Protein backbone atom coordinates (compact mmCIF):
# COMPACT_ATOMS: atom_id res chain seq x y z
CA UNK A 1 0.00 0.00 0.00
CA UNK A 2 1.28 3.45 -0.85
CA UNK A 3 2.23 5.81 1.91
CA UNK A 4 -0.88 7.87 2.72
CA UNK A 5 1.01 11.13 2.78
CA UNK A 6 2.26 10.75 -0.80
CA UNK A 7 -1.08 10.17 -2.53
CA UNK A 8 -2.57 12.91 -4.70
CA UNK A 9 -5.79 14.23 -3.18
CA UNK A 10 -8.70 15.69 -5.09
CA UNK A 11 -11.71 16.92 -3.16
CA UNK A 12 -14.19 16.24 -5.96
CA UNK A 13 -13.60 12.46 -5.89
CA UNK A 14 -15.93 11.89 -2.97
CA UNK A 15 -18.62 14.12 -4.49
CA UNK A 16 -18.74 11.98 -7.63
CA UNK A 17 -19.00 8.80 -5.56
CA UNK A 18 -21.71 10.33 -3.37
CA UNK A 19 -23.79 11.09 -6.47
CA UNK A 20 -23.60 7.45 -7.55
CA UNK A 21 -24.61 6.25 -4.08
CA UNK A 22 -27.50 8.72 -3.84
CA UNK A 23 -28.73 7.86 -7.35
CA UNK A 24 -28.84 4.20 -6.29
CA UNK A 25 -31.13 5.16 -3.39
CA UNK A 26 -28.74 3.75 -0.79
CA UNK A 27 -29.00 6.70 1.58
CA UNK A 28 -32.77 6.24 1.96
CA UNK A 29 -34.01 5.23 5.42
CA UNK A 30 -35.12 1.63 6.05
CA UNK A 31 -37.81 1.99 8.76
CA UNK A 32 -39.41 -1.43 8.20
CA UNK A 33 -36.02 -3.17 8.47
CA UNK A 34 -35.16 -1.43 11.74
CA UNK A 35 -38.65 -2.00 13.15
CA UNK A 36 -38.20 -5.75 12.63
CA UNK A 37 -34.61 -5.76 13.87
CA UNK A 38 -35.45 -3.85 17.05
CA UNK A 39 -38.45 -6.08 17.72
CA UNK A 40 -36.34 -9.23 17.33
CA UNK A 41 -33.65 -7.74 19.58
CA UNK A 42 -36.19 -6.78 22.26
CA UNK A 43 -37.76 -10.27 22.21
CA UNK A 44 -34.31 -11.86 22.44
CA UNK A 45 -33.37 -9.60 25.36
CA UNK A 46 -36.53 -10.41 27.26
CA UNK A 47 -36.21 -14.08 26.39
CA UNK A 48 -32.61 -14.18 27.57
CA UNK A 49 -33.48 -12.84 31.01
CA UNK A 50 -36.56 -15.09 31.19
CA UNK A 51 -34.27 -18.04 30.48
CA UNK A 52 -31.94 -16.81 33.24
CA UNK A 53 -34.83 -16.76 35.73
CA UNK A 54 -36.09 -20.19 34.59
CA UNK A 55 -32.69 -21.93 34.79
CA UNK A 56 -32.19 -20.64 38.33
CA UNK A 57 -29.40 -21.89 40.58
CA UNK A 58 -27.50 -23.99 38.05
CA UNK A 59 -24.11 -24.13 36.37
CA UNK A 60 -26.02 -23.98 33.08
CA UNK A 61 -26.20 -20.26 33.79
CA UNK A 62 -22.71 -19.91 32.34
CA UNK A 63 -24.20 -20.87 28.98
CA UNK A 64 -26.99 -18.34 29.55
CA UNK A 65 -24.26 -15.75 30.24
CA UNK A 66 -22.77 -16.47 26.82
CA UNK A 67 -26.18 -16.09 25.15
CA UNK A 68 -26.77 -12.77 26.90
CA UNK A 69 -23.32 -11.56 25.83
CA UNK A 70 -24.37 -12.06 22.21
CA UNK A 71 -27.67 -10.25 22.80
CA UNK A 72 -25.94 -7.34 24.56
CA UNK A 73 -23.54 -6.95 21.64
CA UNK A 74 -26.39 -6.93 19.15
CA UNK A 75 -27.97 -4.14 21.20
CA UNK A 76 -24.65 -2.34 20.93
CA UNK A 77 -24.84 -2.61 17.13
CA UNK A 78 -28.31 -1.07 17.15
CA UNK A 79 -27.13 1.74 19.42
CA UNK A 80 -24.26 2.32 16.98
CA UNK A 81 -26.69 2.69 14.07
CA UNK A 82 -28.83 5.09 16.10
CA UNK A 83 -25.76 7.19 16.85
CA UNK A 84 -25.13 7.64 13.14
CA UNK A 85 -28.77 8.64 12.46
CA UNK A 86 -29.24 5.55 10.31
CA UNK A 87 -32.61 4.83 11.91
CA UNK A 88 -34.14 8.27 12.52
CA UNK A 89 -33.30 11.48 10.72
CA UNK A 90 -33.54 13.73 13.76
CA UNK A 91 -31.67 13.87 17.05
CA UNK A 92 -34.54 13.55 19.55
CA UNK A 93 -35.82 10.04 18.66
CA UNK A 94 -32.25 8.86 18.06
CA UNK A 95 -31.19 10.03 21.53
CA UNK A 96 -34.29 8.58 23.20
CA UNK A 97 -33.80 5.15 21.61
CA UNK A 98 -30.05 5.33 22.23
CA UNK A 99 -30.55 5.96 25.94
CA UNK A 100 -32.89 2.97 26.17
CA UNK A 101 -30.70 0.57 24.18
CA UNK A 102 -27.40 1.89 25.53
CA UNK A 103 -27.66 3.14 29.11
CA UNK A 104 -30.72 1.23 30.25
CA UNK A 105 -30.36 -2.12 28.44
CA UNK A 106 -26.59 -2.76 28.39
CA UNK A 107 -25.01 -0.15 30.68
CA UNK A 108 -23.21 1.77 27.93
CA UNK A 109 -23.22 5.57 28.21
CA UNK A 110 -24.92 6.93 25.10
CA UNK A 111 -23.58 10.49 25.24
CA UNK A 112 -19.99 9.53 26.01
CA UNK A 113 -19.86 6.80 23.37
CA UNK A 114 -21.37 8.84 20.54
CA UNK A 115 -18.96 11.73 21.19
CA UNK A 116 -15.98 9.38 21.25
CA UNK A 117 -17.13 7.50 18.17
CA UNK A 118 -17.74 10.67 16.17
CA UNK A 119 -14.15 11.75 16.88
CA UNK A 120 -12.99 8.38 15.54
CA UNK A 121 -15.00 8.80 12.34
CA UNK A 122 -13.69 12.32 11.76
CA UNK A 123 -10.05 11.18 11.92
CA UNK A 124 -9.76 7.38 11.77
CA UNK A 125 -6.42 5.91 12.83
CA UNK A 126 -4.96 9.37 13.44
CA UNK A 127 -2.47 9.36 16.31
CA UNK A 128 -3.45 12.81 17.53
CA UNK A 129 -7.22 12.80 17.01
CA UNK A 130 -8.64 9.26 17.03
CA UNK A 131 -9.38 8.09 20.61
CA UNK A 132 -9.45 4.48 19.37
CA UNK A 133 -5.69 4.54 18.72
CA UNK A 134 -4.63 6.37 21.85
CA UNK A 135 -1.89 4.36 23.60
CA UNK A 136 -3.86 3.73 26.80
CA UNK A 137 -2.79 0.05 27.00
CA UNK A 138 -2.14 -1.14 23.44
CA UNK A 139 0.25 0.89 21.27
CA UNK A 140 -0.52 1.18 17.58
CA UNK A 141 2.61 2.59 15.96
CA UNK A 142 6.37 2.51 16.40
CA UNK A 143 6.32 6.19 17.40
CA UNK A 144 3.89 5.37 20.19
CA UNK A 145 6.15 2.52 21.32
CA UNK A 146 9.11 4.91 21.53
CA UNK A 147 7.09 7.29 23.71
CA UNK A 148 5.40 4.63 25.84
CA UNK A 149 6.06 4.08 29.53
CA UNK A 150 4.63 1.96 32.29
CA UNK A 151 1.93 -0.58 31.48
CA UNK A 152 1.66 0.19 27.72
CA UNK A 153 5.39 -0.33 27.32
CA UNK A 154 5.25 -3.60 29.26
CA UNK A 155 2.31 -4.86 27.22
CA UNK A 156 3.71 -3.67 23.87
CA UNK A 157 6.54 -6.20 23.86
CA UNK A 158 4.12 -9.08 23.23
CA UNK A 159 0.89 -7.18 22.70
CA UNK A 160 -0.32 -9.41 19.88
CA UNK A 161 -0.56 -12.22 22.44
CA UNK A 162 -2.18 -9.95 25.02
CA UNK A 163 -4.78 -8.54 22.66
CA UNK A 164 -7.61 -11.08 22.98
CA UNK A 165 -7.13 -11.67 26.74
CA UNK A 166 -7.32 -7.91 27.28
CA UNK A 167 -10.63 -7.82 25.43
CA UNK A 168 -12.22 -9.72 28.33
CA UNK A 169 -11.91 -6.44 30.27
CA UNK A 170 -13.31 -4.23 27.49
CA UNK A 171 -16.94 -4.29 28.65
CA UNK A 172 -15.93 -3.31 32.18
CA UNK A 173 -13.82 -0.50 30.72
CA UNK A 174 -16.81 0.79 28.74
CA UNK A 175 -19.04 0.73 31.83
CA UNK A 176 -16.51 2.61 33.95
CA UNK A 177 -15.75 5.13 31.20
CA UNK A 178 -19.47 5.74 30.71
CA UNK A 179 -19.92 6.65 34.37
CA UNK A 180 -16.73 8.70 34.63
CA UNK A 181 -17.67 10.79 31.59
CA UNK A 182 -20.89 11.92 33.28
CA UNK A 183 -18.87 13.64 36.01
CA UNK A 184 -16.97 15.78 33.51
CA UNK A 185 -17.97 19.46 33.21
CA UNK A 186 -18.91 18.98 29.55
CA UNK A 187 -21.37 16.14 30.25
CA UNK A 188 -24.87 16.60 28.83
CA UNK A 189 -28.07 15.06 30.21
CA UNK A 190 -26.07 14.08 33.30
CA UNK A 191 -29.06 13.29 35.49
CA UNK A 192 -30.95 11.35 32.83
CA UNK A 193 -27.99 9.28 31.68
CA UNK A 194 -26.69 8.60 35.18
CA UNK A 195 -30.19 7.61 36.30
CA UNK A 196 -30.58 5.18 33.40
CA UNK A 197 -27.17 3.64 34.12
CA UNK A 198 -28.03 3.32 37.80
CA UNK A 199 -31.31 1.55 36.98
CA UNK A 200 -29.45 -0.83 34.66
CA UNK A 201 -26.80 -1.82 37.20
CA UNK A 202 -29.23 -2.10 40.11
CA UNK A 203 -31.47 -4.44 38.11
CA UNK A 204 -28.54 -6.31 36.56
CA UNK A 205 -26.59 -7.02 39.74
CA UNK A 206 -29.81 -7.43 41.71
CA UNK A 207 -31.07 -10.14 39.36
CA UNK A 208 -27.75 -11.99 39.23
CA UNK A 209 -27.17 -12.04 43.00
CA UNK A 210 -30.83 -12.79 43.78
CA UNK A 211 -31.05 -15.85 41.52
CA UNK A 212 -27.52 -17.17 42.01
CA UNK A 213 -25.38 -17.84 45.10
CA UNK A 214 -22.24 -15.63 45.38
CA UNK A 215 -19.72 -17.93 43.64
CA UNK A 216 -21.98 -18.71 40.68
CA UNK A 217 -23.03 -15.06 40.48
CA UNK A 218 -19.43 -13.89 40.25
CA UNK A 219 -18.63 -16.50 37.61
CA UNK A 220 -21.73 -15.46 35.67
CA UNK A 221 -20.50 -11.85 35.70
CA UNK A 222 -17.01 -12.90 34.58
CA UNK A 223 -18.34 -14.97 31.68
CA UNK A 224 -21.06 -12.55 30.60
CA UNK A 225 -19.01 -9.34 30.72
CA UNK A 226 -15.87 -11.07 29.47
CA UNK A 227 -17.58 -12.50 26.38
CA UNK A 228 -19.45 -9.23 25.85
CA UNK A 229 -16.08 -7.44 25.69
CA UNK A 230 -14.46 -10.07 23.48
CA UNK A 231 -17.38 -10.03 21.04
CA UNK A 232 -17.30 -6.23 20.80
CA UNK A 233 -13.53 -6.26 20.34
CA UNK A 234 -13.66 -8.99 17.69
CA UNK A 235 -16.19 -6.86 15.82
CA UNK A 236 -14.11 -3.68 15.79
CA UNK A 237 -10.59 -5.17 15.55
CA UNK A 238 -10.80 -6.10 11.82
CA UNK A 239 -11.90 -2.61 10.83
CA UNK A 240 -8.77 -0.48 11.30
CA UNK A 241 -6.14 -2.38 13.25
CA UNK A 242 -3.11 -2.98 11.06
CA UNK A 243 -4.10 -0.27 8.62
CA UNK A 244 -1.97 2.89 8.16
CA UNK A 245 -1.74 5.07 11.26
CA UNK A 246 -1.88 8.73 10.26
CA UNK A 247 0.00 11.67 11.76
CA UNK A 248 -0.11 15.43 11.26
CA UNK A 249 2.24 14.98 8.31
CA UNK A 250 -0.41 13.13 6.31
CA UNK A 251 -2.64 15.40 4.24
CA UNK A 252 -5.53 13.43 2.77
CA UNK A 253 -8.92 14.30 1.37
CA UNK A 254 -12.01 12.79 2.99
CA UNK A 255 -12.33 9.81 0.65
CA UNK A 256 -8.72 8.67 0.95
CA UNK A 257 -8.59 9.29 4.69
CA UNK A 258 -11.54 6.93 5.18
CA UNK A 259 -10.69 4.26 2.59
CA UNK A 260 -6.97 3.90 3.26
CA UNK A 261 -7.39 3.48 7.02
CA UNK A 262 -10.26 0.96 6.82
CA UNK A 263 -10.48 -2.73 5.98
CA UNK A 264 -13.53 -4.65 4.78
CA UNK A 265 -14.33 -8.22 5.75
CA UNK A 266 -16.03 -10.16 2.95
CA UNK A 267 -19.72 -10.43 3.61
CA UNK A 268 -22.06 -13.38 3.85
CA UNK A 269 -25.08 -14.07 6.02
CA UNK A 270 -22.97 -15.13 9.00
CA UNK A 271 -20.46 -12.26 8.95
CA UNK A 272 -23.12 -9.66 8.22
CA UNK A 273 -25.20 -10.71 11.24
CA UNK A 274 -22.26 -11.50 13.54
CA UNK A 275 -20.48 -8.20 12.85
CA UNK A 276 -23.55 -6.01 12.73
CA UNK A 277 -22.80 -5.32 9.04
CA UNK A 278 -19.77 -3.31 10.15
CA UNK A 279 -17.69 -5.67 8.04
CA UNK A 280 -18.46 -3.16 5.26
CA UNK A 281 -16.28 -0.70 7.14
CA UNK A 282 -15.07 1.29 4.14
CA UNK A 283 -18.60 2.01 2.99
CA UNK A 284 -19.67 2.77 6.56
CA UNK A 285 -16.88 5.31 7.02
CA UNK A 286 -17.62 7.00 3.71
CA UNK A 287 -21.36 7.14 4.41
CA UNK A 288 -21.85 6.80 8.19
CA UNK A 289 -25.56 7.66 8.01
CA UNK A 290 -26.25 4.97 5.39
CA UNK A 291 -28.63 2.34 6.87
CA UNK A 292 -26.70 -0.82 7.69
CA UNK A 293 -28.58 -3.14 5.27
CA UNK A 294 -27.62 -0.86 2.37
CA UNK A 295 -23.87 -1.16 3.01
CA UNK A 296 -23.72 -4.53 1.27
CA UNK A 297 -25.29 -3.01 -1.84
CA UNK A 298 -22.92 -0.04 -1.75
CA UNK A 299 -19.81 -2.21 -1.50
CA UNK A 300 -19.36 -3.11 -5.21
CA UNK A 301 -20.08 0.49 -6.22
CA UNK A 302 -17.42 1.85 -3.89
CA UNK A 303 -14.88 -0.84 -4.80
CA UNK A 304 -15.27 -0.18 -8.53
CA UNK A 305 -14.98 3.55 -8.01
CA UNK A 306 -11.79 3.18 -5.97
CA UNK A 307 -10.33 1.08 -8.78
CA UNK A 308 -11.26 3.79 -11.29
CA UNK A 309 -9.44 6.53 -9.37
CA UNK A 310 -6.51 4.38 -8.26
CA UNK A 311 -7.18 4.22 -4.52
CA UNK A 312 -6.22 1.02 -2.69
CA UNK A 313 -9.31 -0.80 -1.42
CA UNK A 314 -8.64 -3.64 1.03
CA UNK A 315 -11.11 -6.48 1.53
CA UNK A 316 -10.20 -9.78 3.14
CA UNK A 317 -11.66 -12.77 4.94
CA UNK A 318 -12.61 -12.68 8.63
CA UNK A 319 -9.77 -14.88 9.89
CA UNK A 320 -7.18 -13.11 7.74
CA UNK A 321 -8.38 -9.73 9.03
CA UNK A 322 -7.44 -10.81 12.56
CA UNK A 323 -4.14 -12.13 11.27
CA UNK A 324 -3.29 -8.80 9.66
CA UNK A 325 -4.20 -6.89 12.83
CA UNK A 326 -2.19 -9.18 15.11
CA UNK A 327 0.84 -9.19 12.81
CA UNK A 328 0.81 -5.41 12.85
CA UNK A 329 0.65 -5.31 16.65
CA UNK A 330 3.52 -7.79 16.90
CA UNK A 331 5.63 -5.83 14.43
CA UNK A 332 5.01 -2.56 16.28
CA UNK A 333 6.42 -4.05 19.48
CA UNK A 334 9.47 -5.58 17.79
CA UNK A 335 11.84 -2.86 19.03
CA UNK A 336 11.20 -3.95 22.64
CA UNK A 337 11.96 -7.62 22.09
XYZ file of C-alpha atoms in Angstrom:
337
model
C 0.000 0.000 0.000
C 1.280 3.446 -0.853
C 2.232 5.815 1.905
C -0.885 7.873 2.720
C 1.013 11.133 2.776
C 2.256 10.753 -0.802
C -1.077 10.165 -2.532
C -2.571 12.909 -4.701
C -5.792 14.225 -3.182
C -8.704 15.691 -5.086
C -11.705 16.924 -3.162
C -14.187 16.235 -5.962
C -13.600 12.458 -5.895
C -15.935 11.892 -2.972
C -18.623 14.121 -4.488
C -18.742 11.980 -7.630
C -18.998 8.799 -5.564
C -21.705 10.328 -3.374
C -23.789 11.093 -6.474
C -23.597 7.445 -7.554
C -24.614 6.248 -4.085
C -27.498 8.718 -3.844
C -28.727 7.858 -7.347
C -28.840 4.198 -6.290
C -31.132 5.157 -3.386
C -28.738 3.753 -0.795
C -29.004 6.702 1.584
C -32.773 6.241 1.955
C -34.010 5.233 5.424
C -35.116 1.629 6.052
C -37.806 1.991 8.761
C -39.406 -1.432 8.199
C -36.022 -3.173 8.467
C -35.160 -1.432 11.739
C -38.649 -2.000 13.155
C -38.205 -5.746 12.629
C -34.611 -5.757 13.866
C -35.451 -3.852 17.051
C -38.449 -6.081 17.719
C -36.342 -9.226 17.335
C -33.651 -7.741 19.585
C -36.193 -6.782 22.264
C -37.759 -10.266 22.206
C -34.311 -11.864 22.439
C -33.366 -9.596 25.357
C -36.535 -10.409 27.262
C -36.212 -14.076 26.390
C -32.610 -14.175 27.570
C -33.485 -12.839 31.008
C -36.564 -15.086 31.187
C -34.271 -18.037 30.480
C -31.945 -16.812 33.236
C -34.827 -16.764 35.727
C -36.093 -20.193 34.592
C -32.690 -21.930 34.792
C -32.186 -20.637 38.334
C -29.400 -21.893 40.578
C -27.501 -23.987 38.047
C -24.108 -24.131 36.374
C -26.025 -23.980 33.077
C -26.205 -20.260 33.789
C -22.706 -19.914 32.344
C -24.199 -20.872 28.982
C -26.990 -18.343 29.547
C -24.265 -15.754 30.238
C -22.772 -16.468 26.815
C -26.180 -16.095 25.152
C -26.768 -12.772 26.905
C -23.316 -11.563 25.830
C -24.365 -12.059 22.210
C -27.669 -10.254 22.798
C -25.942 -7.338 24.564
C -23.538 -6.948 21.642
C -26.391 -6.934 19.146
C -27.973 -4.144 21.203
C -24.645 -2.339 20.925
C -24.839 -2.615 17.131
C -28.308 -1.073 17.153
C -27.128 1.741 19.416
C -24.262 2.316 16.979
C -26.690 2.691 14.068
C -28.827 5.092 16.097
C -25.763 7.186 16.853
C -25.128 7.635 13.142
C -28.767 8.638 12.462
C -29.243 5.555 10.311
C -32.607 4.834 11.907
C -34.144 8.274 12.525
C -33.296 11.483 10.721
C -33.535 13.732 13.757
C -31.673 13.871 17.045
C -34.535 13.547 19.551
C -35.825 10.044 18.659
C -32.248 8.862 18.065
C -31.193 10.033 21.532
C -34.287 8.579 23.201
C -33.800 5.155 21.614
C -30.048 5.334 22.227
C -30.546 5.962 25.942
C -32.889 2.965 26.171
C -30.703 0.570 24.182
C -27.403 1.891 25.526
C -27.664 3.141 29.109
C -30.724 1.230 30.247
C -30.362 -2.119 28.439
C -26.595 -2.760 28.386
C -25.006 -0.150 30.676
C -23.209 1.770 27.932
C -23.216 5.572 28.205
C -24.919 6.926 25.104
C -23.585 10.488 25.235
C -19.993 9.526 26.009
C -19.861 6.804 23.370
C -21.370 8.843 20.536
C -18.962 11.731 21.195
C -15.982 9.378 21.249
C -17.126 7.497 18.166
C -17.740 10.667 16.167
C -14.154 11.746 16.878
C -12.988 8.383 15.536
C -15.004 8.804 12.343
C -13.688 12.319 11.763
C -10.046 11.179 11.917
C -9.764 7.376 11.774
C -6.419 5.910 12.828
C -4.961 9.374 13.438
C -2.473 9.358 16.311
C -3.450 12.808 17.527
C -7.219 12.805 17.015
C -8.641 9.261 17.035
C -9.379 8.093 20.609
C -9.448 4.483 19.374
C -5.688 4.543 18.724
C -4.631 6.373 21.853
C -1.888 4.359 23.605
C -3.859 3.728 26.803
C -2.790 0.053 27.002
C -2.141 -1.136 23.436
C 0.253 0.893 21.274
C -0.524 1.180 17.578
C 2.609 2.588 15.957
C 6.371 2.512 16.400
C 6.320 6.186 17.396
C 3.890 5.370 20.188
C 6.155 2.519 21.320
C 9.108 4.907 21.530
C 7.093 7.293 23.710
C 5.398 4.629 25.835
C 6.060 4.084 29.529
C 4.630 1.956 32.293
C 1.930 -0.581 31.476
C 1.656 0.193 27.722
C 5.392 -0.334 27.318
C 5.251 -3.599 29.264
C 2.306 -4.865 27.217
C 3.711 -3.670 23.873
C 6.538 -6.204 23.862
C 4.120 -9.084 23.227
C 0.885 -7.178 22.702
C -0.320 -9.411 19.881
C -0.560 -12.221 22.444
C -2.180 -9.950 25.022
C -4.783 -8.538 22.655
C -7.609 -11.077 22.983
C -7.128 -11.674 26.744
C -7.325 -7.909 27.281
C -10.633 -7.817 25.427
C -12.215 -9.720 28.328
C -11.910 -6.439 30.268
C -13.314 -4.233 27.494
C -16.942 -4.289 28.647
C -15.930 -3.315 32.181
C -13.818 -0.503 30.717
C -16.811 0.787 28.744
C -19.042 0.727 31.827
C -16.509 2.614 33.952
C -15.745 5.133 31.199
C -19.472 5.738 30.712
C -19.924 6.647 34.372
C -16.726 8.701 34.635
C -17.672 10.785 31.585
C -20.889 11.919 33.281
C -18.874 13.642 36.007
C -16.974 15.777 33.508
C -17.972 19.462 33.209
C -18.909 18.975 29.552
C -21.373 16.140 30.253
C -24.870 16.597 28.825
C -28.075 15.056 30.213
C -26.070 14.076 33.303
C -29.057 13.287 35.494
C -30.955 11.349 32.826
C -27.988 9.284 31.681
C -26.694 8.598 35.182
C -30.189 7.609 36.302
C -30.576 5.176 33.396
C -27.167 3.637 34.117
C -28.034 3.318 37.801
C -31.310 1.554 36.978
C -29.448 -0.829 34.659
C -26.801 -1.816 37.197
C -29.233 -2.101 40.112
C -31.473 -4.439 38.106
C -28.541 -6.308 36.558
C -26.591 -7.016 39.736
C -29.807 -7.430 41.709
C -31.071 -10.143 39.355
C -27.751 -11.988 39.229
C -27.170 -12.044 42.997
C -30.829 -12.793 43.780
C -31.047 -15.852 41.516
C -27.518 -17.172 42.014
C -25.379 -17.841 45.099
C -22.243 -15.635 45.379
C -19.721 -17.926 43.636
C -21.976 -18.709 40.680
C -23.028 -15.057 40.484
C -19.432 -13.893 40.249
C -18.630 -16.503 37.608
C -21.725 -15.462 35.671
C -20.497 -11.854 35.699
C -17.012 -12.896 34.578
C -18.336 -14.971 31.681
C -21.055 -12.545 30.603
C -19.014 -9.343 30.719
C -15.870 -11.070 29.468
C -17.578 -12.503 26.383
C -19.450 -9.228 25.846
C -16.079 -7.442 25.687
C -14.459 -10.075 23.481
C -17.379 -10.029 21.038
C -17.299 -6.231 20.803
C -13.532 -6.261 20.337
C -13.662 -8.986 17.687
C -16.186 -6.863 15.815
C -14.112 -3.684 15.788
C -10.586 -5.173 15.546
C -10.796 -6.100 11.821
C -11.901 -2.610 10.832
C -8.774 -0.475 11.296
C -6.139 -2.379 13.252
C -3.113 -2.982 11.064
C -4.101 -0.265 8.621
C -1.973 2.894 8.164
C -1.737 5.072 11.263
C -1.885 8.735 10.262
C -0.003 11.674 11.755
C -0.110 15.433 11.264
C 2.242 14.982 8.308
C -0.412 13.132 6.306
C -2.642 15.402 4.237
C -5.533 13.428 2.770
C -8.917 14.298 1.366
C -12.015 12.790 2.992
C -12.334 9.809 0.648
C -8.720 8.668 0.951
C -8.592 9.289 4.685
C -11.541 6.933 5.178
C -10.688 4.256 2.592
C -6.967 3.900 3.262
C -7.390 3.480 7.018
C -10.260 0.956 6.816
C -10.482 -2.735 5.979
C -13.532 -4.651 4.782
C -14.334 -8.224 5.747
C -16.031 -10.158 2.945
C -19.720 -10.430 3.610
C -22.062 -13.381 3.846
C -25.084 -14.074 6.019
C -22.966 -15.134 9.004
C -20.455 -12.261 8.950
C -23.124 -9.658 8.221
C -25.203 -10.706 11.242
C -22.265 -11.500 13.538
C -20.475 -8.200 12.848
C -23.552 -6.010 12.732
C -22.802 -5.323 9.045
C -19.773 -3.314 10.149
C -17.687 -5.671 8.039
C -18.460 -3.160 5.261
C -16.276 -0.704 7.142
C -15.072 1.287 4.138
C -18.603 2.011 2.994
C -19.666 2.772 6.561
C -16.883 5.310 7.016
C -17.616 7.000 3.712
C -21.357 7.145 4.412
C -21.852 6.796 8.188
C -25.561 7.658 8.014
C -26.252 4.966 5.395
C -28.627 2.336 6.873
C -26.698 -0.819 7.692
C -28.579 -3.137 5.271
C -27.615 -0.857 2.366
C -23.874 -1.155 3.013
C -23.716 -4.532 1.274
C -25.291 -3.006 -1.841
C -22.923 -0.039 -1.753
C -19.809 -2.206 -1.497
C -19.362 -3.109 -5.206
C -20.083 0.492 -6.220
C -17.419 1.846 -3.888
C -14.883 -0.837 -4.796
C -15.272 -0.185 -8.529
C -14.984 3.548 -8.007
C -11.786 3.179 -5.966
C -10.326 1.078 -8.779
C -11.264 3.792 -11.288
C -9.441 6.534 -9.373
C -6.513 4.382 -8.262
C -7.178 4.220 -4.517
C -6.222 1.017 -2.690
C -9.312 -0.803 -1.421
C -8.641 -3.644 1.026
C -11.110 -6.477 1.529
C -10.199 -9.776 3.137
C -11.662 -12.770 4.943
C -12.611 -12.683 8.627
C -9.770 -14.881 9.887
C -7.180 -13.115 7.739
C -8.379 -9.731 9.032
C -7.442 -10.810 12.562
C -4.136 -12.127 11.271
C -3.292 -8.800 9.664
C -4.201 -6.890 12.827
C -2.189 -9.177 15.107
C 0.845 -9.190 12.812
C 0.810 -5.408 12.848
C 0.653 -5.307 16.655
C 3.518 -7.791 16.900
C 5.633 -5.830 14.427
C 5.008 -2.560 16.284
C 6.422 -4.052 19.479
C 9.469 -5.585 17.792
C 11.836 -2.859 19.032
C 11.197 -3.953 22.636
C 11.963 -7.617 22.088
